[in-house]
XYZ file of C-alpha atoms in Angstrom:
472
model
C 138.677 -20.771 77.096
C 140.566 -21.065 73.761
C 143.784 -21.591 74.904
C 142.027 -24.416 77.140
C 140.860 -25.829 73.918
C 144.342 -25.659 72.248
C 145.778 -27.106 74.534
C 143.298 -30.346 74.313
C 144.099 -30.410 70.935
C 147.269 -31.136 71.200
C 147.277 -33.673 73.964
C 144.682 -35.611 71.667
C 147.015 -35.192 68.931
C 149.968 -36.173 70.746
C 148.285 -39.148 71.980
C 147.718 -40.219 68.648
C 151.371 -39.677 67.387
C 152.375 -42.345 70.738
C 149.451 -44.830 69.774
C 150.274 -44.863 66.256
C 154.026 -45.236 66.904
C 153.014 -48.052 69.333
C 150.598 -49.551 66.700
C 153.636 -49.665 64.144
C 156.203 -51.049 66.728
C 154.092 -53.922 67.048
C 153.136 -54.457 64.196
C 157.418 -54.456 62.856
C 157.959 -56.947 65.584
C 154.748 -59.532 64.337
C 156.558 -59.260 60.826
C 159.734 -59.931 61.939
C 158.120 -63.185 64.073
C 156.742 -64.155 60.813
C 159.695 -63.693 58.881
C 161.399 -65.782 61.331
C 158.307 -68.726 61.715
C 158.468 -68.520 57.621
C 162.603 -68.892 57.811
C 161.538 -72.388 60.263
C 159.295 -73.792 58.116
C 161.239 -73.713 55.592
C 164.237 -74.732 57.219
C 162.409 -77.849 58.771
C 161.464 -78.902 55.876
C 164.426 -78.821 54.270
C 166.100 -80.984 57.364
C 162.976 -83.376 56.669
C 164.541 -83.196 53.390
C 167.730 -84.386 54.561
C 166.691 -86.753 56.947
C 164.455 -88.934 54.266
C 167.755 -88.753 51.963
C 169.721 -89.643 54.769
C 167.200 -92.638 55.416
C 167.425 -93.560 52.042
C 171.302 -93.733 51.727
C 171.553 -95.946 54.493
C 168.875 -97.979 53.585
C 170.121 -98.798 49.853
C 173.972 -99.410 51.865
C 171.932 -101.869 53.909
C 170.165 -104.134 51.280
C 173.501 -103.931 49.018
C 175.665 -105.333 52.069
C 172.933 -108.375 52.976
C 174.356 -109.535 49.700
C 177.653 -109.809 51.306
C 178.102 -112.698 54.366
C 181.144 -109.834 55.992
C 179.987 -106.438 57.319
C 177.509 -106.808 60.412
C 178.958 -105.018 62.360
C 178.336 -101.925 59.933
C 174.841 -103.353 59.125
C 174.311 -103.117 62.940
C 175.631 -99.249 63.167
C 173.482 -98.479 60.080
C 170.618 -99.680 61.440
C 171.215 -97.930 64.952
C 171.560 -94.521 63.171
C 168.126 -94.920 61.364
C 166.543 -95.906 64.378
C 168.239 -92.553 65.976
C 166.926 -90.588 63.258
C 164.004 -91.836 63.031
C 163.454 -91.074 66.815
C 164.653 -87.795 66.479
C 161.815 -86.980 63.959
C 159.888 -88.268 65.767
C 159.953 -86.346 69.159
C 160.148 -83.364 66.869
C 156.420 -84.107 65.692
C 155.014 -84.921 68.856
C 156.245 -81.359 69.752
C 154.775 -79.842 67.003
C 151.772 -81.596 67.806
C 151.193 -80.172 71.469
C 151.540 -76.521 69.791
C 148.334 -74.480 69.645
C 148.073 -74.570 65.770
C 147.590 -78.545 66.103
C 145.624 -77.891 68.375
C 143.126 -75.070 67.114
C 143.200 -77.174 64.026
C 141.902 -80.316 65.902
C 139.370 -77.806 67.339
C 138.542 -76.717 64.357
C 138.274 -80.445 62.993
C 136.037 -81.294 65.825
C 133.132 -78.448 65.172
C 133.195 -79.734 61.439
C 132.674 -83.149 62.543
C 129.749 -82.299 65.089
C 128.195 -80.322 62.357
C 127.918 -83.348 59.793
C 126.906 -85.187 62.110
C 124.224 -82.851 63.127
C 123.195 -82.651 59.472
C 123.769 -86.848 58.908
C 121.303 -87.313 62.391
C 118.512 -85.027 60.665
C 119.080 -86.517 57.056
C 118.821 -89.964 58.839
C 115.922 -89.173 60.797
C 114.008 -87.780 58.085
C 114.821 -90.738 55.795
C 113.585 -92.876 58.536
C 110.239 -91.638 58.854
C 109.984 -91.528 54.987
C 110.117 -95.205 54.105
C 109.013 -95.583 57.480
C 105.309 -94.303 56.410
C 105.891 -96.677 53.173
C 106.548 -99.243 54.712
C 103.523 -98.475 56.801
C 100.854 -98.038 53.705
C 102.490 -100.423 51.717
C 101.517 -103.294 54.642
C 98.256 -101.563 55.013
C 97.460 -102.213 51.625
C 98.709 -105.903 51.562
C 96.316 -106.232 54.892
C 93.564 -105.333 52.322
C 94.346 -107.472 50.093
C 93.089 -110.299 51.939
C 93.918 -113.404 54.063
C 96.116 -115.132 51.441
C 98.207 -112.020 50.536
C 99.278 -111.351 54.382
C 100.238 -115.065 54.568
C 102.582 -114.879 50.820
C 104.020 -111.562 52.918
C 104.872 -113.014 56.101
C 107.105 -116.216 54.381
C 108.344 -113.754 52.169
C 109.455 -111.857 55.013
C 110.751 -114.962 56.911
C 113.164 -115.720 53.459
C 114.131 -112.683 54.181
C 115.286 -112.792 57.399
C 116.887 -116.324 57.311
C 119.171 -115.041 54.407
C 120.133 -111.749 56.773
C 120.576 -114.285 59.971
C 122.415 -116.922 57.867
C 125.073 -114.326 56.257
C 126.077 -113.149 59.792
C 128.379 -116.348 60.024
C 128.828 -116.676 56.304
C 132.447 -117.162 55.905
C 133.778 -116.988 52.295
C 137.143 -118.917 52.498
C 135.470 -121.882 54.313
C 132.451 -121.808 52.400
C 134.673 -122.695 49.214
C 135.695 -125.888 50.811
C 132.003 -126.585 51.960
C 130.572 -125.769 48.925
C 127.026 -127.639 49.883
C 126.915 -126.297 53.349
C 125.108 -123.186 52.067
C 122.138 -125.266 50.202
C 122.455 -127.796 53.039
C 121.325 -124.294 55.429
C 118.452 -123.465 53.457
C 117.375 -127.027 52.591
C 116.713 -127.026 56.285
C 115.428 -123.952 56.297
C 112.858 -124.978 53.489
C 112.043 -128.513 55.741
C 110.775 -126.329 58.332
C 108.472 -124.265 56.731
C 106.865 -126.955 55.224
C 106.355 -128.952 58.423
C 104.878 -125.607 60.041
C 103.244 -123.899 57.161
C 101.875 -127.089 54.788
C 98.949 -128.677 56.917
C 97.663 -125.014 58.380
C 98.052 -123.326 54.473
C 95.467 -125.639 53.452
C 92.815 -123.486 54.911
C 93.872 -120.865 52.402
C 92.885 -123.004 49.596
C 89.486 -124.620 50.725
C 87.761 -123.377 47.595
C 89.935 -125.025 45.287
C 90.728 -128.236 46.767
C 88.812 -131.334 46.888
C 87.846 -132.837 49.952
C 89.744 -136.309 48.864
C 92.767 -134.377 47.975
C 93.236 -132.325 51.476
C 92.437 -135.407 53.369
C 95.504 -137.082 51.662
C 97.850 -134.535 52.356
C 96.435 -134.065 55.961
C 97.021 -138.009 56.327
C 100.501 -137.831 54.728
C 101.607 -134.596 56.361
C 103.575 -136.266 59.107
C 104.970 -138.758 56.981
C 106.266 -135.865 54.077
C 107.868 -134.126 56.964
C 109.843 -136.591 58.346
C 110.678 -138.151 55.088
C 112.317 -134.716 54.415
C 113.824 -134.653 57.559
C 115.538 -138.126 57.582
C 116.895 -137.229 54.085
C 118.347 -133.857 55.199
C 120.022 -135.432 58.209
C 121.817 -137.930 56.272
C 122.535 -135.081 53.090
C 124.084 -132.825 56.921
C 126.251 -136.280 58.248
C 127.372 -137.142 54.173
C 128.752 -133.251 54.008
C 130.910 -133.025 56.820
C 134.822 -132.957 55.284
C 138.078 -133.501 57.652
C 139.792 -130.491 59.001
C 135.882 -128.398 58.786
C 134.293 -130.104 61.131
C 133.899 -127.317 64.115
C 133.315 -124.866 61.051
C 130.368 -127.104 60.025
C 129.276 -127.625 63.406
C 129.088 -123.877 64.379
C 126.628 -123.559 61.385
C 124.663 -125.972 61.789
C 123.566 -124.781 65.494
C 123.236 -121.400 63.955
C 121.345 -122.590 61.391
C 118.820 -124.536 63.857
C 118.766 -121.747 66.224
C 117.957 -119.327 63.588
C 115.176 -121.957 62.266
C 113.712 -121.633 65.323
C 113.513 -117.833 65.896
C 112.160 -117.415 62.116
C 109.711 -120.643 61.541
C 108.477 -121.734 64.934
C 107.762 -118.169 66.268
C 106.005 -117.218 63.234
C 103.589 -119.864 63.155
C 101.752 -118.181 65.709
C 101.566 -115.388 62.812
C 99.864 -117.606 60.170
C 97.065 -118.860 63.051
C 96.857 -115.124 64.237
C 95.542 -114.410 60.078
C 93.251 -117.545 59.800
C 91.368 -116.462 63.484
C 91.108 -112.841 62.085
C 93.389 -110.038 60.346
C 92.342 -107.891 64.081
C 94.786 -110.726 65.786
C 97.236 -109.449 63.368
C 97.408 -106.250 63.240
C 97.262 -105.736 66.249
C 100.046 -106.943 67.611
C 102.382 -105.871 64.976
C 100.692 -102.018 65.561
C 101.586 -102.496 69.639
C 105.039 -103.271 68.576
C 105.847 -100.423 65.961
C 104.327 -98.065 68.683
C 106.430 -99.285 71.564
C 109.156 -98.725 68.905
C 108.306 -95.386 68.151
C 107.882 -94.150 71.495
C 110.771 -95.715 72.925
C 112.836 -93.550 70.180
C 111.012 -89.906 70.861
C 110.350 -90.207 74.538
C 114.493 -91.392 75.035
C 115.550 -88.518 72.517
C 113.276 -86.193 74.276
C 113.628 -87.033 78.334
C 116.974 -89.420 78.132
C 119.387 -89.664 80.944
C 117.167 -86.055 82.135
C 115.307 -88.006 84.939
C 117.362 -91.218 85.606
C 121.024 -91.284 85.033
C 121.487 -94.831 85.131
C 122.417 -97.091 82.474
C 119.425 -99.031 81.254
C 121.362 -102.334 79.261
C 125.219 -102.673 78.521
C 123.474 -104.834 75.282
C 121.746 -101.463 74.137
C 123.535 -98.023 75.375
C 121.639 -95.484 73.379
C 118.064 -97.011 75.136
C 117.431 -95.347 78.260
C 114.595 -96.120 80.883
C 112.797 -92.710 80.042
C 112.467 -94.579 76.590
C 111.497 -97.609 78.287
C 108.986 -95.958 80.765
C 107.311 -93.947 78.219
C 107.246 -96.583 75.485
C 105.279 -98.505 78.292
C 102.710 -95.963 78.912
C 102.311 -94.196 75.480
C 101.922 -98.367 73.911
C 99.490 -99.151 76.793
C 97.355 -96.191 75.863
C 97.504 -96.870 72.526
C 96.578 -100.579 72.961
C 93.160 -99.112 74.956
C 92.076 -96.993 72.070
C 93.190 -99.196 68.967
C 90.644 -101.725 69.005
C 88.353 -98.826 68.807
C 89.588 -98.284 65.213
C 89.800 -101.564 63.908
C 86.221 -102.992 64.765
C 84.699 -100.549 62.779
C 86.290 -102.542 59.504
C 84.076 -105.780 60.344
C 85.773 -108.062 58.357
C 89.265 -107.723 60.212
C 87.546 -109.279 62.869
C 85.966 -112.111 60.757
C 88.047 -115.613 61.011
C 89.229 -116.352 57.610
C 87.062 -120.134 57.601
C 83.852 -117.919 58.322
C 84.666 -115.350 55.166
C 84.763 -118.625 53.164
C 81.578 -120.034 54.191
C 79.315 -116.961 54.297
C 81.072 -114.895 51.423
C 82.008 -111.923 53.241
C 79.973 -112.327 56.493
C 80.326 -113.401 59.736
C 79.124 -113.480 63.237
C 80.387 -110.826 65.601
C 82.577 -112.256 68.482
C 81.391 -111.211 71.862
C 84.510 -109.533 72.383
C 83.900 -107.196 70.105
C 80.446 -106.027 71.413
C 80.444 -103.016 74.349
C 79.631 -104.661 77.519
C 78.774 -103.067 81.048
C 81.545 -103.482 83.789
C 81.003 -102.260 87.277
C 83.958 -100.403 88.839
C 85.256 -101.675 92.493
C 84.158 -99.555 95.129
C 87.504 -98.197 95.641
C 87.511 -96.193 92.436
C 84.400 -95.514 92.431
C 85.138 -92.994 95.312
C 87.538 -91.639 93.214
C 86.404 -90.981 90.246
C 82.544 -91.246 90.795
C 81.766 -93.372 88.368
C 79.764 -96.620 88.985
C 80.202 -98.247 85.932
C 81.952 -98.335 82.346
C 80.608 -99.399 78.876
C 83.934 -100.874 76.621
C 84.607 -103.634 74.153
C 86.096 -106.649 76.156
C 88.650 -106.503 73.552
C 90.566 -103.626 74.981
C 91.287 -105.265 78.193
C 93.048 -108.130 76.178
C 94.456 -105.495 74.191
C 95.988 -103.290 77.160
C 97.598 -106.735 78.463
C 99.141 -107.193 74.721
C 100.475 -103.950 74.587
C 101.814 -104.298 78.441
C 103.629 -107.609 76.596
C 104.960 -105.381 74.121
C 106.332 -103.008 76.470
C 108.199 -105.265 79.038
C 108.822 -108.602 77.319
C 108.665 -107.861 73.376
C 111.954 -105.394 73.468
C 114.236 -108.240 74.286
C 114.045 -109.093 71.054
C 115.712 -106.284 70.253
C 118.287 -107.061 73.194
C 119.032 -110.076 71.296
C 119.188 -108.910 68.063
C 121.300 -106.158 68.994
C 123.722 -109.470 70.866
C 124.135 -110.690 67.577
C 125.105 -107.666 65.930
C 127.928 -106.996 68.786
C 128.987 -110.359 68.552
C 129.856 -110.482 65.502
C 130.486 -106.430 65.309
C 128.451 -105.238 62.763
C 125.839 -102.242 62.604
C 122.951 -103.447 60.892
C 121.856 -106.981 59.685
C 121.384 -105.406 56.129
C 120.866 -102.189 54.030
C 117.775 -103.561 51.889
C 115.526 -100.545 53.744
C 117.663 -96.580 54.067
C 116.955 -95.807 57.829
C 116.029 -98.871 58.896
C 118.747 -101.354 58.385
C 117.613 -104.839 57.101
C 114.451 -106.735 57.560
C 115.817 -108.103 61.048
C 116.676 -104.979 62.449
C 112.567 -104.241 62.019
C 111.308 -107.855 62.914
C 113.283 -108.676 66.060
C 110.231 -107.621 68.375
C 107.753 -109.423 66.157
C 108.471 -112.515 65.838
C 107.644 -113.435 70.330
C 104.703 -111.132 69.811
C 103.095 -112.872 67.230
C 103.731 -115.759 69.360
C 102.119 -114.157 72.710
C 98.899 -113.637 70.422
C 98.883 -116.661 69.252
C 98.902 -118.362 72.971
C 97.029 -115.616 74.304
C 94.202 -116.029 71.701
C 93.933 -119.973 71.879
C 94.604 -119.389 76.170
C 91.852 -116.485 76.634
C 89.884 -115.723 73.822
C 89.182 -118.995 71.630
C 88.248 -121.771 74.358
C 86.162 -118.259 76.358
C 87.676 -119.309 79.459
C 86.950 -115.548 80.793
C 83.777 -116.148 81.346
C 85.078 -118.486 84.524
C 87.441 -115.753 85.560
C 86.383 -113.638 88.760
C 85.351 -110.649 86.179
C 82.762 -112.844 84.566
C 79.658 -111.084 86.025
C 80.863 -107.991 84.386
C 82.736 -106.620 87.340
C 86.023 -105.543 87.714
């Protein structure tokens, strides 16, 4: 037994003395391949060197001999032998390039860059919802405020916007030959708002007006307006300057279109405050929530369910964003009207608050109301009939407007910004982009309210629909 163990001593020893020699064999030969990759670094870089002071020489000989009207043919071979060299260099990179150092360090390069932009996504999500929620309280408490306050906030907004919309095709190196254009833009811009905003903003000062002084602006209205708008078209004609004229024209149908989008779509905004702050805030709450659930329900089920592109206009929306935006808005439009009844005065029309100091009649649409269930789901879900404001019906078809039609806003807005290739329309709020890049979906909901108030809920023309009797 002991000479059994000797003998396993020494095999274990021996085997050791072989792995050890191995170990330093290899390790002689990695130092001379070092010693060797060391000697070829250096040694390229001295030929780089060489081959930039070579460059050099031949350069200087060429620039001295341009002086002299002789020598082209030597200019010619000079130049051929820097093009040689330079070609040589450069197939000697490209090699260098397809190694594996270039290559682990591009790998290595990559990770880096997927890990700030890891960190930038989180840092940019969590500055989103930040001024998101102030932006949020801060319009809450300008809806509290009152009537007049939501009105100042809404042209303030619209100033706003034009300035983001009209610097889009703002050229700096025209403008300086134009120098008028750029008042002649918002001069329109100005025209507009008071043809839209001058006659309706007079409800907003009923207390302190006399009766002989509103009926004088009310009869001069039309005549103010197009007083203003004669003069503007004959300031637009008088400005026009040879050699500018596309230039000019280009802006001015910018300038009209964007008129348009801002002014005439947000009147619908001003009559939605006067008939009630619910009309509102309503539809600017269905549009933030389609926004908001578009975003989580795209980051959380995109491209998972349905691989197809949704819009070449918009590549990061998906339709799992769409879809759930739909559903998660149209739930949200059911319950919201809940919330906001229980403040009575959102629902009070802003000519009422003025008469009655505070008070008003309920609407009928605000009041519960019985509705008998078709047969059909009654089997179902055994219920005869349902007890719900006759609000939230209108309010579910507001929020299904906000879900399929509202969003192409955005489409458009996001047009503008490829056509003219930038990200965002401005960096006035971090996260969010400018004032644009937050109003795109509000300005042809406002609008829908607006028709769908004075259509449906105004003029009561439900109660000659086929769901008068209180059935569905």
């Amino acid at each position: 037994m002991a000479e059994d163990a000797s003998e396993s001593d020494l095999k274990t020893v021996k085997l050791k003395r072989v792995l050890s020699q191995k170990s330093i064999a290899t390790k002689s030969k990695v130092d001379q391949l070092r010693e060797k990759f060391r000697n070829l670094t250096q040694q390229l870089s001295e030929e780089t060197e060489t081959s930039l002071a070579y460059f050099e020489s031949y350069y200087e000989k060429f620039s001295t001999s341009l002086q002299a009207k002789k020598e082209e043919d030597k200019r010619q071979k000079w130049l051929e032998e820097m093009r040689t060299q330079m070609q040589t260099l450069t197939e000697t990179l490209r090699q260098l390039e397809n190694g594996p150092a270039i290559k682990e360090k591009k790998k290595i390069k990559e990770k880096e860059q997927k890990s700030v932009k890891k960190q930038s996504s989180l840092t940019k999500l969590l500055t989103r919802l930040v001024f998101g929620f102030v932006m949020i309280f801060s319009f809450l408490g300008v809806v509290n405020a009152g009537h007049m306050y939501v009105c100042l906030l809404v042209a303030f907004l619209q100033i706003l916007t034009f300035r983001e919309l009209a610097n889009v095709r703002y050229k700096a190196y025209k403008a300086r030959h134009v120098p008028m254009f750029r008042t002649i833009q918002w001069c329109w811009f100005y025209t507009a708002m008071f043809y839209v905003y001058s006659e309706g903003l007079q409800g907003f000062f009923m207390g302190s007006l006399s009766d002989e002084y509103r009926n004088m602006m009310s009869a001069f209205h039309d005549f103010l307006s197009f007083s203003l708008y004669a003069s503007m078209f004959c300031i637009t004609v008088l400005s026009f300057k040879k050699g500018f004229y596309k230039y000019q024209m280009k802006q001015l149908a910018w300038t009209f279109i964007t008129v348009f989008m801002i002014v005439f779509q947000m009147k619908f905004a001003i009559d939605n405050i006067k008939a009630g702050l619910f009309w509102f805030l309503l539809p600017c709450s269905l549009v933030i929530c389609n926004d908001c659930m578009a975003y989580f329900s795209g980051k959380a089920f995109g491209r998972k369910l349905i691989n197809k592109p949704f819009m070449k206009l918009s590549p990061n929306k998906t339709w799992e964003g769409f879809i759930g935006a739909y559903i998660f808005t149209c739930i949200f439009a059911f319950v919201y009207p809940l919330v906001l009844v229980k403040f009575k005065w959102l629902t009070c029309s802003m000519a009422e608050l003025q008469k009655t100091d505070g008070e008003c009649t309920i609407d009928k649409v605000f009041l519960p109301e019985v509705y008998d269930l078709p047969p059909l789901l009654v089997s179902l879900v055994h219920i005869e009939s349902i007890r719900m404001l006759p609000v939230q019906m209108h309010s579910v078809l507001l929020g299904m407007f906000a879900s399929l039609v509202a969003p192409f806003g955005g489409f458009f807005a996001s047009a503008i910004k490829r056509a003219y290739d930038i990200k965002d329309f401005d960096a006035l709020i971090p996260g969010h982009g400018g004032i644009m890049d937050r109003m795109d979906c509000q300005f042809i909901m406002a609008m829908a309210t607006g028709v769908h108030y004075t259509t449906f809920i105004q003029p009561k023309i439900l109660k000659h629909l086929w769901w008068s009797h209180h059935t569905f």
